[in-house]
Amino acid sequence: MRKIYIFDTTLRDGEQSPGVNLNRKEKVEIALQLEKLGIDRIEAGFPAASPGDLEGVSAVARAVKNATIIGLSRSRIPDIDAVREALKDAQDPCIHLFLATSPIHRKHKLRMEKQQVLETAEAAIRYAKQYFDKIEFSPEDAGRTELDFLCEVTDMAIRAGATVVNIPDTVGYMTPAEFGNIFKTLKTNVPNIESIQLSAHCHDDLGLATANALAAIQNGADQIEGTINGIGERAGNTAIEEVALALATRSEYYQAQTTLNLKEIAKTSRLVSKLTGMVVPGNKAIVGANAFAHESGIHQDGMLKEKTTYEIISPETIGLVESKLVLGKHSGRHAFREKLIDLGYDLGEEELNAAFAKFKDLADKKKTVGDEDIRAMLEEKLVDTPEVYTLEKIQVHYGNQSVPHATVSIAVAGAGMKEDTAEGNGSVDAIYNAIDKVTGEAVELEDYSIKSVTHGKDALGEVHVVLKQNGVTASGRGVRTDILEASARAYVDALNRLIDKRNSPGRRDNMSLI
Ligand code: KIV
Ligand code: ZN
């Protein structure tokens, strides 16, 4: 079996998803989980984009020991120097240089002729080679680049010192047959092609990112780039979990495999969803809530008789273990601790006490507390955001014949308790207007979504919001049995994150890749 290297760009291309902006601690938390997943190469960011990005990449480079850490760079000396600075403490650094090669990009974006593109990229690779042993070069929009020119560019990159040539389908335009053919052509026409690795980087605009990545593997690609949950620019990137499970499930067919620790997939997916605020759709392959749910009678009957009738991957493969121990309001601290260990949480004494208090509160409202409830409860807070605002109380008056109004009490750091009342066109709107009055923050609600964590009338509701202020966005999450309280908590969480971003110098919200 051929090994397929996995290059994760959740922290770079994934972070280019609208509304996603990870801080340094969040990047490190995700990177450490990617390391546990066994990712070979982690693209941690684009250091030249902002001082905040550079810091984020350096923090990941210092924290991760068992993966190559990569920084993105345009084909320009100041960008390359920024990557050098960001990766100076990395055990295994790599620079990812790119320059667009397609006729559309050459004409309209770069205003360069083919020769200039070749010279600019070559100069950048040669400059970078003085400082990096590992260099990946990407001809951006390779999918729409003339094949003979792509061969020329790849040949130049090899001669200049690149160790990986990545073929991006930047706009998600390729079909599997066309994309596969690019790899086949490069493999047969470019001299010394076997001295480097070929990589595939696909976008999902036509829903073909995974199919294209697999076609690349069939035609000789050594590396697949992608993100967890398939997040990324526009419709997103290849979902790493999809490629990994396709290879694991159909290894005989593909004759290729990854060295990922598949049991970490569910946990990694949840972490990325939590920290980016990007909810995973229920029907998402591999990691969606319904990916292993069998609804129709015929399917359920088949599953009871023999699982393989309708199940090609077991939930355990990706680390979804439903433990037998069901908790309720009479469960004690010992049982709760056992459950946490079962679910893979390793909490210190203080955290355990806080979690147990939350569990008791939840068990008072919910007859049985399942694994998903516990996960949602423990993972409610987005990491380490200083709490300028803490929601203490909400009171809502609602009637379908009257105007809803809400009163909220919020503890404001350094200013004590504040309370205010507001009306709205619905209960959630009234709560959000009241919070705005208390905080005095002028924010726009960019996105609001709600989902039920489990089934039943007493299920926990999980709310995600995205707030925007002066071009800066932040997401927040709230989980409660009462969806109005969950909505209020998500809003206050997002406000705290917005303030945290405002107070962190050198952040960027929009990355220019020109
Ligand atoms: O999609 C793309 O072309 C990219 C490059 C920077 C590799 O993300
Ligand atoms: Zn991309």
Short mmCIF file of C-alpha atoms and ligand atoms in Angstrom, two decimals:
data_model
loop_
_atom_site.label_atom_id
_atom_site.label_comp_id
_atom_site.label_asym_id
_atom_site.label_seq_id
_atom_site.Cartn_x
_atom_site.Cartn_y
_atom_site.Cartn_z
CA MET A 1 0.00 0.00 0.00
CA ARG A 2 1.22 3.47 -0.87
CA LYS A 3 1.24 5.99 1.97
CA ILE A 4 -0.77 9.13 1.29
CA TYR A 5 0.48 12.14 3.24
CA ILE A 6 -2.19 14.35 4.76
CA PHE A 7 -1.63 18.10 4.71
CA ASP A 8 -4.14 19.84 6.92
CA THR A 9 -4.99 23.45 6.12
CA THR A 10 -7.84 23.92 8.62
CA LEU A 11 -5.82 26.69 10.28
CA ARG A 12 -5.15 28.50 6.98
CA ASP A 13 -7.62 27.77 4.15
CA GLY A 14 -10.19 26.62 6.74
CA GLU A 15 -9.75 29.87 8.58
CA GLN A 16 -10.59 31.69 5.35
CA SER A 17 -14.22 30.56 5.82
CA PRO A 18 -16.41 33.63 6.26
CA GLY A 19 -16.76 34.58 9.94
CA VAL A 20 -13.98 32.28 11.15
CA ASN A 21 -11.11 33.90 12.98
CA LEU A 22 -9.11 31.78 15.37
CA ASN A 23 -6.91 33.27 18.05
CA ARG A 24 -3.51 31.93 19.00
CA LYS A 25 -4.75 29.64 21.79
CA GLU A 26 -7.47 28.22 19.58
CA LYS A 27 -4.98 27.54 16.79
CA VAL A 28 -2.69 25.72 19.20
CA GLU A 29 -5.58 23.69 20.62
CA ILE A 30 -6.63 22.59 17.14
CA ALA A 31 -3.03 21.92 16.07
CA LEU A 32 -2.41 19.68 19.09
CA GLN A 33 -5.55 17.72 18.28
CA LEU A 34 -4.42 17.42 14.64
CA GLU A 35 -1.14 16.05 15.95
CA LYS A 36 -3.09 13.42 17.94
CA LEU A 37 -5.03 12.59 14.79
CA GLY A 38 -1.68 11.83 13.16
CA ILE A 39 -1.74 14.58 10.53
CA ASP A 40 1.60 14.59 8.71
CA ARG A 41 1.72 18.27 7.78
CA ILE A 42 -0.07 21.22 9.36
CA GLU A 43 -0.40 24.53 7.54
CA ALA A 44 -0.70 26.86 10.51
CA GLY A 45 -1.39 30.16 8.73
CA PHE A 46 -0.16 32.94 6.50
CA PRO A 47 2.44 34.84 8.57
CA ALA A 48 2.67 37.89 6.27
CA ALA A 49 -1.08 38.50 6.55
CA SER A 50 -0.81 40.15 9.97
CA PRO A 51 1.31 40.16 13.13
CA GLY A 52 -1.50 38.13 14.77
CA ASP A 53 -1.18 35.45 12.09
CA LEU A 54 2.59 35.35 12.46
CA GLU A 55 2.22 34.90 16.22
CA GLY A 56 -0.37 32.14 15.70
CA VAL A 57 1.95 30.23 13.36
CA SER A 58 4.91 30.59 15.78
CA ALA A 59 2.79 29.36 18.69
CA VAL A 60 1.78 26.27 16.70
CA ALA A 61 5.42 25.74 15.63
CA ARG A 62 6.50 25.77 19.28
CA ALA A 63 3.70 23.48 20.48
CA VAL A 64 3.64 20.72 17.86
CA LYS A 65 6.46 18.19 17.85
CA ASN A 66 5.28 15.38 15.59
CA ALA A 67 4.18 17.06 12.37
CA THR A 68 5.76 19.29 9.76
CA ILE A 69 4.61 22.88 10.34
CA ILE A 70 3.98 24.97 7.26
CA GLY A 71 3.59 28.70 6.68
CA LEU A 72 1.99 30.09 3.52
CA SER A 73 3.80 32.72 1.48
CA ARG A 74 3.22 34.63 -1.71
CA SER A 75 6.21 34.56 -4.06
CA ARG A 76 7.69 37.65 -2.44
CA ILE A 77 10.73 38.13 -0.22
CA PRO A 78 8.93 39.90 2.70
CA ASP A 79 6.40 37.03 2.87
CA ILE A 80 9.19 34.46 2.85
CA ASP A 81 10.97 36.35 5.64
CA ALA A 82 7.75 36.39 7.66
CA VAL A 83 7.52 32.58 7.35
CA ARG A 84 11.18 32.28 8.39
CA GLU A 85 10.45 34.32 11.49
CA ALA A 86 7.24 32.40 12.30
CA LEU A 87 8.84 28.98 11.88
CA LYS A 88 12.16 29.66 13.56
CA ASP A 89 11.28 27.34 16.50
CA ALA A 90 9.62 24.60 14.43
CA GLN A 91 11.21 21.14 14.65
CA ASP A 92 10.30 20.40 11.06
CA PRO A 93 9.51 23.60 9.13
CA CYS A 94 8.27 23.93 5.56
CA ILE A 95 7.37 26.96 3.45
CA HIS A 96 4.41 26.89 1.07
CA LEU A 97 5.00 29.31 -1.80
CA PHE A 98 2.37 30.03 -4.38
CA LEU A 99 1.88 32.05 -7.55
CA ALA A 100 -1.07 31.93 -9.93
CA THR A 101 -0.46 30.35 -13.32
CA SER A 102 -3.83 30.23 -15.13
CA PRO A 103 -4.48 32.57 -18.09
CA ILE A 104 -7.32 34.30 -16.19
CA HIS A 105 -5.14 34.98 -13.16
CA ARG A 106 -2.11 35.95 -15.26
CA LYS A 107 -4.10 38.46 -17.26
CA HIS A 108 -6.45 39.98 -14.70
CA LYS A 109 -4.81 39.53 -11.31
CA LEU A 110 -1.06 39.41 -11.84
CA ARG A 111 -0.86 41.20 -15.19
CA MET A 112 2.13 38.99 -16.00
CA GLU A 113 3.18 37.03 -19.06
CA LYS A 114 4.06 33.33 -18.72
CA GLN A 115 7.79 34.11 -18.65
CA GLN A 116 7.38 36.60 -15.80
CA VAL A 117 5.39 34.05 -13.81
CA LEU A 118 8.15 31.48 -14.27
CA GLU A 119 10.86 33.96 -13.28
CA THR A 120 9.00 35.31 -10.25
CA ALA A 121 8.24 31.85 -8.89
CA GLU A 122 11.76 30.61 -9.55
CA ALA A 123 13.34 33.58 -7.77
CA ALA A 124 11.06 33.01 -4.77
CA ILE A 125 11.85 29.29 -4.56
CA ARG A 126 15.58 29.91 -4.89
CA TYR A 127 15.49 32.61 -2.19
CA ALA A 128 13.48 30.34 0.13
CA LYS A 129 15.86 27.42 -0.54
CA GLN A 130 18.59 29.25 1.35
CA TYR A 131 16.52 28.89 4.52
CA PHE A 132 14.22 25.88 4.06
CA ASP A 133 14.97 22.26 3.18
CA LYS A 134 11.29 21.63 2.60
CA ILE A 135 9.52 23.81 0.05
CA GLU A 136 6.06 23.27 -1.38
CA PHE A 137 5.18 25.25 -4.48
CA SER A 138 1.59 25.77 -5.65
CA PRO A 139 0.72 27.08 -9.13
CA GLU A 140 -2.52 28.71 -7.97
CA ASP A 141 -5.52 27.91 -10.18
CA ALA A 142 -3.56 25.01 -11.66
CA GLY A 143 -6.86 23.40 -12.65
CA ARG A 144 -7.47 26.14 -15.24
CA THR A 145 -3.83 26.39 -16.33
CA GLU A 146 -2.75 25.16 -19.80
CA LEU A 147 -1.35 21.64 -19.26
CA ASP A 148 1.87 22.28 -21.17
CA PHE A 149 2.51 25.43 -19.13
CA LEU A 150 1.77 23.53 -15.91
CA CYS A 151 4.42 20.98 -16.93
CA GLU A 152 6.87 23.84 -17.55
CA VAL A 153 6.08 25.40 -14.14
CA THR A 154 6.48 22.06 -12.37
CA ASP A 155 9.80 21.46 -14.11
CA MET A 156 11.01 24.92 -13.07
CA ALA A 157 9.87 24.31 -9.44
CA ILE A 158 11.79 21.01 -9.27
CA ARG A 159 14.94 22.54 -10.69
CA ALA A 160 14.72 25.52 -8.32
CA GLY A 161 14.47 23.26 -5.25
CA ALA A 162 10.81 22.56 -4.43
CA THR A 163 10.24 19.27 -2.61
CA VAL A 164 6.47 19.15 -3.13
CA VAL A 165 4.47 20.55 -6.05
CA ASN A 166 0.86 21.07 -5.11
CA ILE A 167 -1.86 21.23 -7.75
CA PRO A 168 -4.69 23.46 -6.55
CA ASP A 169 -8.13 23.42 -8.10
CA THR A 170 -8.53 26.86 -6.60
CA VAL A 171 -12.05 27.50 -7.86
CA GLY A 172 -13.42 23.95 -7.64
CA TYR A 173 -13.92 23.74 -11.42
CA MET A 174 -12.37 20.37 -12.17
CA THR A 175 -14.09 17.03 -12.79
CA PRO A 176 -12.41 13.88 -11.42
CA ALA A 177 -11.34 12.68 -14.89
CA GLU A 178 -9.80 16.04 -15.80
CA PHE A 179 -8.09 16.46 -12.45
CA GLY A 180 -6.72 12.92 -12.52
CA ASN A 181 -5.39 13.57 -16.01
CA ILE A 182 -3.33 16.53 -14.76
CA PHE A 183 -1.44 14.20 -12.40
CA LYS A 184 -1.00 11.57 -15.07
CA THR A 185 0.37 14.18 -17.49
CA LEU A 186 2.79 15.62 -14.94
CA LYS A 187 3.97 12.13 -13.99
CA THR A 188 4.70 11.18 -17.60
CA ASN A 189 6.01 14.46 -19.01
CA VAL A 190 8.02 16.27 -16.35
CA PRO A 191 11.69 15.27 -15.97
CA ASN A 192 12.69 14.12 -12.45
CA ILE A 193 9.09 14.16 -11.29
CA GLU A 194 9.87 11.17 -9.04
CA SER A 195 12.30 13.34 -7.05
CA ILE A 196 9.43 15.36 -5.54
CA GLN A 197 5.99 14.64 -4.11
CA LEU A 198 2.86 15.67 -5.97
CA SER A 199 -0.02 17.04 -3.94
CA ALA A 200 -3.70 17.79 -4.60
CA HIS A 201 -5.61 20.76 -3.16
CA CYS A 202 -9.29 20.84 -4.09
CA HIS A 203 -12.20 23.16 -3.44
CA ASP A 204 -15.79 22.01 -3.25
CA ASP A 205 -17.65 24.53 -5.41
CA LEU A 206 -19.24 21.73 -7.46
CA GLY A 207 -19.30 19.25 -4.59
CA LEU A 208 -16.41 17.34 -6.21
CA ALA A 209 -13.53 18.08 -3.83
CA THR A 210 -13.29 14.57 -2.35
CA ALA A 211 -13.87 12.85 -5.70
CA ASN A 212 -11.16 15.01 -7.28
CA ALA A 213 -8.72 14.29 -4.45
CA LEU A 214 -9.32 10.54 -4.85
CA ALA A 215 -8.85 10.82 -8.62
CA ALA A 216 -5.52 12.55 -7.94
CA ILE A 217 -4.48 9.64 -5.70
CA GLN A 218 -5.38 7.15 -8.41
CA ASN A 219 -3.15 9.06 -10.79
CA GLY A 220 -0.10 9.32 -8.58
CA ALA A 221 -0.65 12.09 -6.00
CA ASP A 222 1.40 11.50 -2.84
CA GLN A 223 -0.29 14.10 -0.68
CA ILE A 224 -3.84 15.36 -0.16
CA GLU A 225 -4.56 18.78 1.24
CA GLY A 226 -7.80 19.44 3.04
CA THR A 227 -9.52 20.58 6.17
CA ILE A 228 -11.46 19.02 9.00
CA ASN A 229 -15.20 19.09 8.28
CA GLY A 230 -14.33 20.40 4.80
CA ILE A 231 -14.43 24.03 5.97
CA GLY A 232 -12.70 26.67 3.87
CA GLU A 233 -12.97 29.45 1.35
CA ARG A 234 -16.49 29.57 -0.25
CA ALA A 235 -17.88 26.00 -0.42
CA GLY A 236 -14.81 24.72 1.42
CA ASN A 237 -11.95 22.31 0.81
CA THR A 238 -11.64 18.55 0.58
CA ALA A 239 -12.81 17.09 3.90
CA ILE A 240 -9.86 15.15 5.31
CA GLU A 241 -12.14 12.74 7.16
CA GLU A 242 -13.82 11.81 3.86
CA VAL A 243 -10.56 11.00 2.09
CA ALA A 244 -9.21 9.13 5.12
CA LEU A 245 -12.34 6.97 5.44
CA ALA A 246 -12.61 6.40 1.69
CA LEU A 247 -9.04 5.05 1.69
CA ALA A 248 -9.57 3.03 4.88
CA THR A 249 -12.88 1.54 3.71
CA ARG A 250 -11.80 0.92 0.10
CA SER A 251 -8.09 0.27 0.62
CA GLU A 252 -8.15 -2.74 -1.73
CA TYR A 253 -9.50 -0.52 -4.47
CA TYR A 254 -7.21 2.45 -3.97
CA GLN A 255 -4.13 0.46 -2.86
CA ALA A 256 -3.23 3.45 -0.72
CA GLN A 257 -3.64 4.43 2.91
CA THR A 258 -3.06 7.23 5.37
CA THR A 259 -1.42 6.83 8.77
CA LEU A 260 -4.14 8.80 10.55
CA ASN A 261 -5.45 7.65 13.90
CA LEU A 262 -9.06 7.41 12.72
CA LYS A 263 -10.40 7.10 16.26
CA GLU A 264 -9.56 10.80 16.79
CA ILE A 265 -11.75 11.95 13.90
CA ALA A 266 -15.00 12.56 15.79
CA LYS A 267 -13.21 14.48 18.53
CA THR A 268 -11.23 16.57 16.03
CA SER A 269 -14.40 17.37 14.09
CA ARG A 270 -16.21 18.51 17.25
CA LEU A 271 -13.28 20.67 18.33
CA VAL A 272 -12.99 22.38 14.95
CA SER A 273 -16.74 22.97 14.83
CA LYS A 274 -16.73 24.39 18.34
CA LEU A 275 -13.78 26.75 17.87
CA THR A 276 -14.68 27.94 14.39
CA GLY A 277 -18.41 28.20 15.14
CA MET A 278 -19.07 26.32 11.89
CA VAL A 279 -21.84 23.85 12.61
CA VAL A 280 -21.47 20.46 10.91
CA PRO A 281 -24.63 19.69 8.88
CA GLY A 282 -26.49 16.59 10.13
CA ASN A 283 -26.10 14.79 6.81
CA LYS A 284 -22.37 15.53 6.42
CA ALA A 285 -20.49 12.36 5.45
CA ILE A 286 -18.53 10.69 8.28
CA VAL A 287 -18.96 13.40 10.95
CA GLY A 288 -22.59 14.58 10.58
CA ALA A 289 -24.96 13.74 13.45
CA ASN A 290 -26.97 11.47 11.13
CA ALA A 291 -24.01 9.77 9.44
CA PHE A 292 -24.67 6.59 11.43
CA ALA A 293 -28.42 6.98 12.05
CA HIS A 294 -30.78 4.49 10.43
CA GLU A 295 -34.30 5.81 10.20
CA SER A 296 -36.40 3.62 7.92
CA GLY A 297 -37.95 0.42 9.24
CA ILE A 298 -36.36 -1.68 6.50
CA HIS A 299 -32.90 -0.36 7.31
CA GLN A 300 -33.39 -0.76 11.07
CA ASP A 301 -34.58 -4.31 10.57
CA GLY A 302 -31.54 -5.09 8.40
CA MET A 303 -29.19 -3.52 10.96
CA LEU A 304 -30.65 -5.63 13.76
CA LYS A 305 -30.20 -8.80 11.72
CA GLU A 306 -26.71 -8.00 10.43
CA LYS A 307 -24.99 -4.61 10.68
CA THR A 308 -23.15 -4.92 7.39
CA THR A 309 -26.46 -4.83 5.49
CA TYR A 310 -26.53 -1.06 5.77
CA GLU A 311 -23.35 -0.04 7.60
CA ILE A 312 -20.06 0.32 5.72
CA ILE A 313 -18.21 2.13 8.52
CA SER A 314 -18.82 1.55 12.20
CA PRO A 315 -19.18 4.63 14.41
CA GLU A 316 -16.39 3.21 16.62
CA THR A 317 -13.97 3.56 13.70
CA ILE A 318 -14.02 7.34 14.07
CA GLY A 319 -14.06 7.22 17.87
CA LEU A 320 -17.80 7.47 18.49
CA VAL A 321 -18.23 5.21 21.48
CA GLU A 322 -21.61 5.23 23.15
CA SER A 323 -20.83 4.13 26.69
CA LYS A 324 -23.33 1.96 28.52
CA LEU A 325 -23.42 4.11 31.65
CA VAL A 326 -26.48 6.41 31.52
CA LEU A 327 -26.52 9.23 34.03
CA GLY A 328 -29.46 10.86 35.76
CA LYS A 329 -30.16 13.12 38.68
CA HIS A 330 -29.27 10.44 41.22
CA SER A 331 -25.86 9.77 39.71
CA GLY A 332 -22.99 10.71 41.96
CA ARG A 333 -19.60 12.25 41.46
CA HIS A 334 -17.93 8.88 41.06
CA ALA A 335 -20.19 7.76 38.19
CA PHE A 336 -19.80 11.19 36.59
CA ARG A 337 -16.03 10.98 36.77
CA GLU A 338 -16.09 7.45 35.27
CA LYS A 339 -18.26 8.72 32.43
CA LEU A 340 -15.83 11.55 31.71
CA ILE A 341 -12.94 9.10 31.57
CA ASP A 342 -14.99 6.92 29.20
CA LEU A 343 -15.56 9.90 26.96
CA GLY A 344 -11.87 10.80 26.96
CA TYR A 345 -11.97 13.91 29.18
CA ASP A 346 -9.15 14.38 31.61
CA LEU A 347 -10.25 17.12 34.01
CA GLY A 348 -8.38 18.50 36.99
CA GLU A 349 -10.11 18.57 40.40
CA GLU A 350 -11.37 22.14 40.05
CA GLU A 351 -12.69 21.65 36.52
CA LEU A 352 -14.33 18.41 37.63
CA ASN A 353 -16.15 20.21 40.44
CA ALA A 354 -17.43 22.88 38.07
CA ALA A 355 -18.49 20.26 35.52
CA PHE A 356 -20.25 18.20 38.18
CA ALA A 357 -22.23 21.24 39.36
CA LYS A 358 -23.28 21.89 35.74
CA PHE A 359 -24.22 18.23 35.33
CA LYS A 360 -26.41 18.29 38.47
CA ASP A 361 -28.15 21.38 37.15
CA LEU A 362 -28.76 19.68 33.81
CA ALA A 363 -29.92 16.42 35.41
CA ASP A 364 -32.57 18.39 37.29
CA LYS A 365 -34.03 19.48 33.96
CA LYS A 366 -33.44 16.34 31.93
CA LYS A 367 -34.45 12.81 32.91
CA THR A 368 -31.39 11.09 31.47
CA VAL A 369 -28.11 12.70 30.56
CA GLY A 370 -26.46 11.03 27.56
CA ASP A 371 -22.95 11.22 26.15
CA GLU A 372 -23.84 13.94 23.67
CA ASP A 373 -25.38 16.05 26.47
CA ILE A 374 -22.20 15.76 28.48
CA ARG A 375 -20.01 16.61 25.52
CA ALA A 376 -22.15 19.63 24.66
CA MET A 377 -22.14 20.77 28.26
CA LEU A 378 -18.37 20.42 28.68
CA GLU A 379 -17.55 21.98 25.36
CA GLU A 380 -19.93 24.90 25.64
CA LYS A 381 -17.31 27.51 26.37
CA LEU A 382 -14.97 28.55 23.66
CA VAL A 383 -11.46 28.45 25.10
CA ASP A 384 -10.13 31.01 27.52
CA THR A 385 -11.96 34.13 26.40
CA PRO A 386 -11.81 36.68 29.20
CA GLU A 387 -15.38 37.33 30.39
CA VAL A 388 -16.07 41.03 30.25
CA TYR A 389 -19.79 40.22 30.39
CA THR A 390 -21.36 37.38 32.36
CA LEU A 391 -25.03 36.66 31.89
CA GLU A 392 -26.76 36.34 35.26
CA LYS A 393 -30.51 36.46 34.63
CA ILE A 394 -33.04 36.74 31.84
CA GLN A 395 -36.79 37.26 32.08
CA VAL A 396 -38.92 37.11 28.95
CA HIS A 397 -42.57 38.09 28.46
CA TYR A 398 -44.01 36.56 25.33
CA GLY A 399 -47.50 36.24 23.89
CA ASN A 400 -48.44 35.81 20.25
CA GLN A 401 -50.85 38.76 20.62
CA SER A 402 -48.40 41.13 22.32
CA VAL A 403 -44.95 42.62 21.74
CA PRO A 404 -42.33 40.41 23.43
CA HIS A 405 -40.01 42.10 25.88
CA ALA A 406 -37.02 40.87 27.83
CA THR A 407 -35.03 41.96 30.87
CA VAL A 408 -31.43 40.87 31.25
CA SER A 409 -29.00 41.19 34.15
CA ILE A 410 -25.34 41.07 33.24
CA ALA A 411 -22.26 41.27 35.45
CA VAL A 412 -19.86 43.67 33.75
CA ALA A 413 -16.18 43.27 34.66
CA GLY A 414 -15.14 46.22 36.79
CA ALA A 415 -18.60 47.83 36.70
CA GLY A 416 -20.82 45.47 38.70
CA MET A 417 -24.29 44.22 37.84
CA LYS A 418 -26.29 46.00 35.12
CA GLU A 419 -29.88 45.39 34.06
CA ASP A 420 -32.03 46.64 31.20
CA THR A 421 -35.26 45.86 29.35
CA ALA A 422 -36.09 45.96 25.65
CA GLU A 423 -38.76 44.94 23.16
CA GLY A 424 -38.24 42.93 20.02
CA ASN A 425 -40.03 41.31 17.11
CA GLY A 426 -39.61 37.96 18.89
CA SER A 427 -38.27 36.70 22.19
CA VAL A 428 -34.70 36.23 20.94
CA ASP A 429 -34.71 39.69 19.35
CA ALA A 430 -35.97 41.22 22.61
CA ILE A 431 -33.19 39.46 24.57
CA TYR A 432 -30.54 40.62 22.11
CA ASN A 433 -31.85 44.20 22.19
CA ALA A 434 -31.74 44.16 26.00
CA ILE A 435 -28.15 42.83 25.97
CA ASP A 436 -27.18 45.59 23.50
CA LYS A 437 -28.67 48.19 25.85
CA VAL A 438 -26.73 46.85 28.83
CA THR A 439 -23.41 46.57 27.01
CA GLY A 440 -23.73 49.61 24.75
CA GLU A 441 -21.93 47.60 22.04
CA ALA A 442 -23.06 48.33 18.47
CA VAL A 443 -22.96 44.89 16.84
CA GLU A 444 -24.65 43.26 13.87
CA LEU A 445 -26.02 39.74 14.13
CA GLU A 446 -24.48 38.08 11.08
CA ASP A 447 -25.70 34.55 11.71
CA TYR A 448 -27.87 32.61 14.14
CA SER A 449 -28.44 28.87 14.14
CA ILE A 450 -29.96 26.42 16.56
CA LYS A 451 -29.89 22.67 16.78
CA SER A 452 -31.02 20.02 19.18
CA VAL A 453 -28.13 18.13 20.76
CA THR A 454 -30.18 14.94 21.24
CA HIS A 455 -33.79 13.92 20.68
CA GLY A 456 -36.86 14.51 22.84
CA LYS A 457 -38.67 17.49 24.29
CA ASP A 458 -36.15 17.91 27.08
CA ALA A 459 -33.15 17.89 24.70
CA LEU A 460 -30.40 20.47 25.03
CA GLY A 461 -30.56 23.26 22.47
CA GLU A 462 -27.26 24.42 21.01
CA VAL A 463 -27.15 27.95 19.59
CA HIS A 464 -24.40 29.48 17.46
CA VAL A 465 -24.25 33.16 16.66
CA VAL A 466 -21.84 35.26 14.64
CA LEU A 467 -21.54 38.94 15.55
CA LYS A 468 -19.82 41.64 13.52
CA GLN A 469 -18.45 44.99 14.59
CA ASN A 470 -16.35 47.30 12.40
CA GLY A 471 -15.47 44.48 10.03
CA VAL A 472 -14.42 42.10 12.84
CA THR A 473 -16.49 38.98 13.35
CA ALA A 474 -16.70 36.59 16.28
CA SER A 475 -18.77 33.52 16.94
CA GLY A 476 -20.31 32.35 20.20
CA ARG A 477 -22.02 29.25 21.48
CA GLY A 478 -24.62 28.56 24.13
CA VAL A 479 -26.05 25.21 25.27
CA ARG A 480 -29.06 24.92 27.58
CA THR A 481 -32.31 22.97 27.81
CA ASP A 482 -34.02 26.33 27.34
CA ILE A 483 -33.31 27.73 23.89
CA LEU A 484 -33.86 31.35 24.94
CA GLU A 485 -31.19 31.03 27.60
CA ALA A 486 -28.92 29.21 25.12
CA SER A 487 -29.49 32.10 22.66
CA ALA A 488 -28.60 34.70 25.29
CA ARG A 489 -25.47 32.79 26.32
CA ALA A 490 -24.29 32.39 22.73
CA TYR A 491 -24.69 36.15 22.16
CA VAL A 492 -22.78 37.09 25.32
CA ASP A 493 -20.06 34.55 24.46
CA ALA A 494 -19.68 36.11 21.00
CA LEU A 495 -19.53 39.60 22.55
CA ASN A 496 -16.70 38.53 24.87
CA ARG A 497 -14.83 37.05 21.93
CA LEU A 498 -15.35 40.20 19.88
CA ILE A 499 -13.90 42.31 22.69
CA ASP A 500 -10.99 39.90 23.04
CA LYS A 501 -10.26 40.31 19.33
CA ARG A 502 -10.57 44.08 19.55
CA ASN A 503 -8.01 44.03 22.35
CA SER A 504 -5.53 41.76 20.54
CA PRO A 505 -3.33 43.95 18.35
CA GLY A 506 -2.32 42.83 14.91
CA ARG A 507 -5.36 40.76 14.07
CA ARG A 508 -6.70 40.54 10.57
CA ASP A 509 -10.17 39.67 9.44
CA ASN A 510 -9.72 39.37 5.72
CA MET A 511 -6.73 37.79 4.11
CA SER A 512 -5.63 38.94 0.70
CA LEU A 513 -4.04 36.24 -1.36
CA ILE A 514 -3.14 38.43 -4.31
O1 KIV B 1 -6.88 27.24 -3.34
C1 KIV B 1 -5.73 27.62 -3.53
O2 KIV B 1 -5.27 27.83 -4.65
C2 KIV B 1 -4.89 27.87 -2.35
C3 KIV B 1 -3.44 28.10 -2.61
C4 KIV B 1 -2.86 29.15 -1.73
C5 KIV B 1 -2.72 26.80 -2.54
O3 KIV B 1 -5.35 27.78 -1.24
ZN ZN B 2 -7.34 26.73 -1.30
#
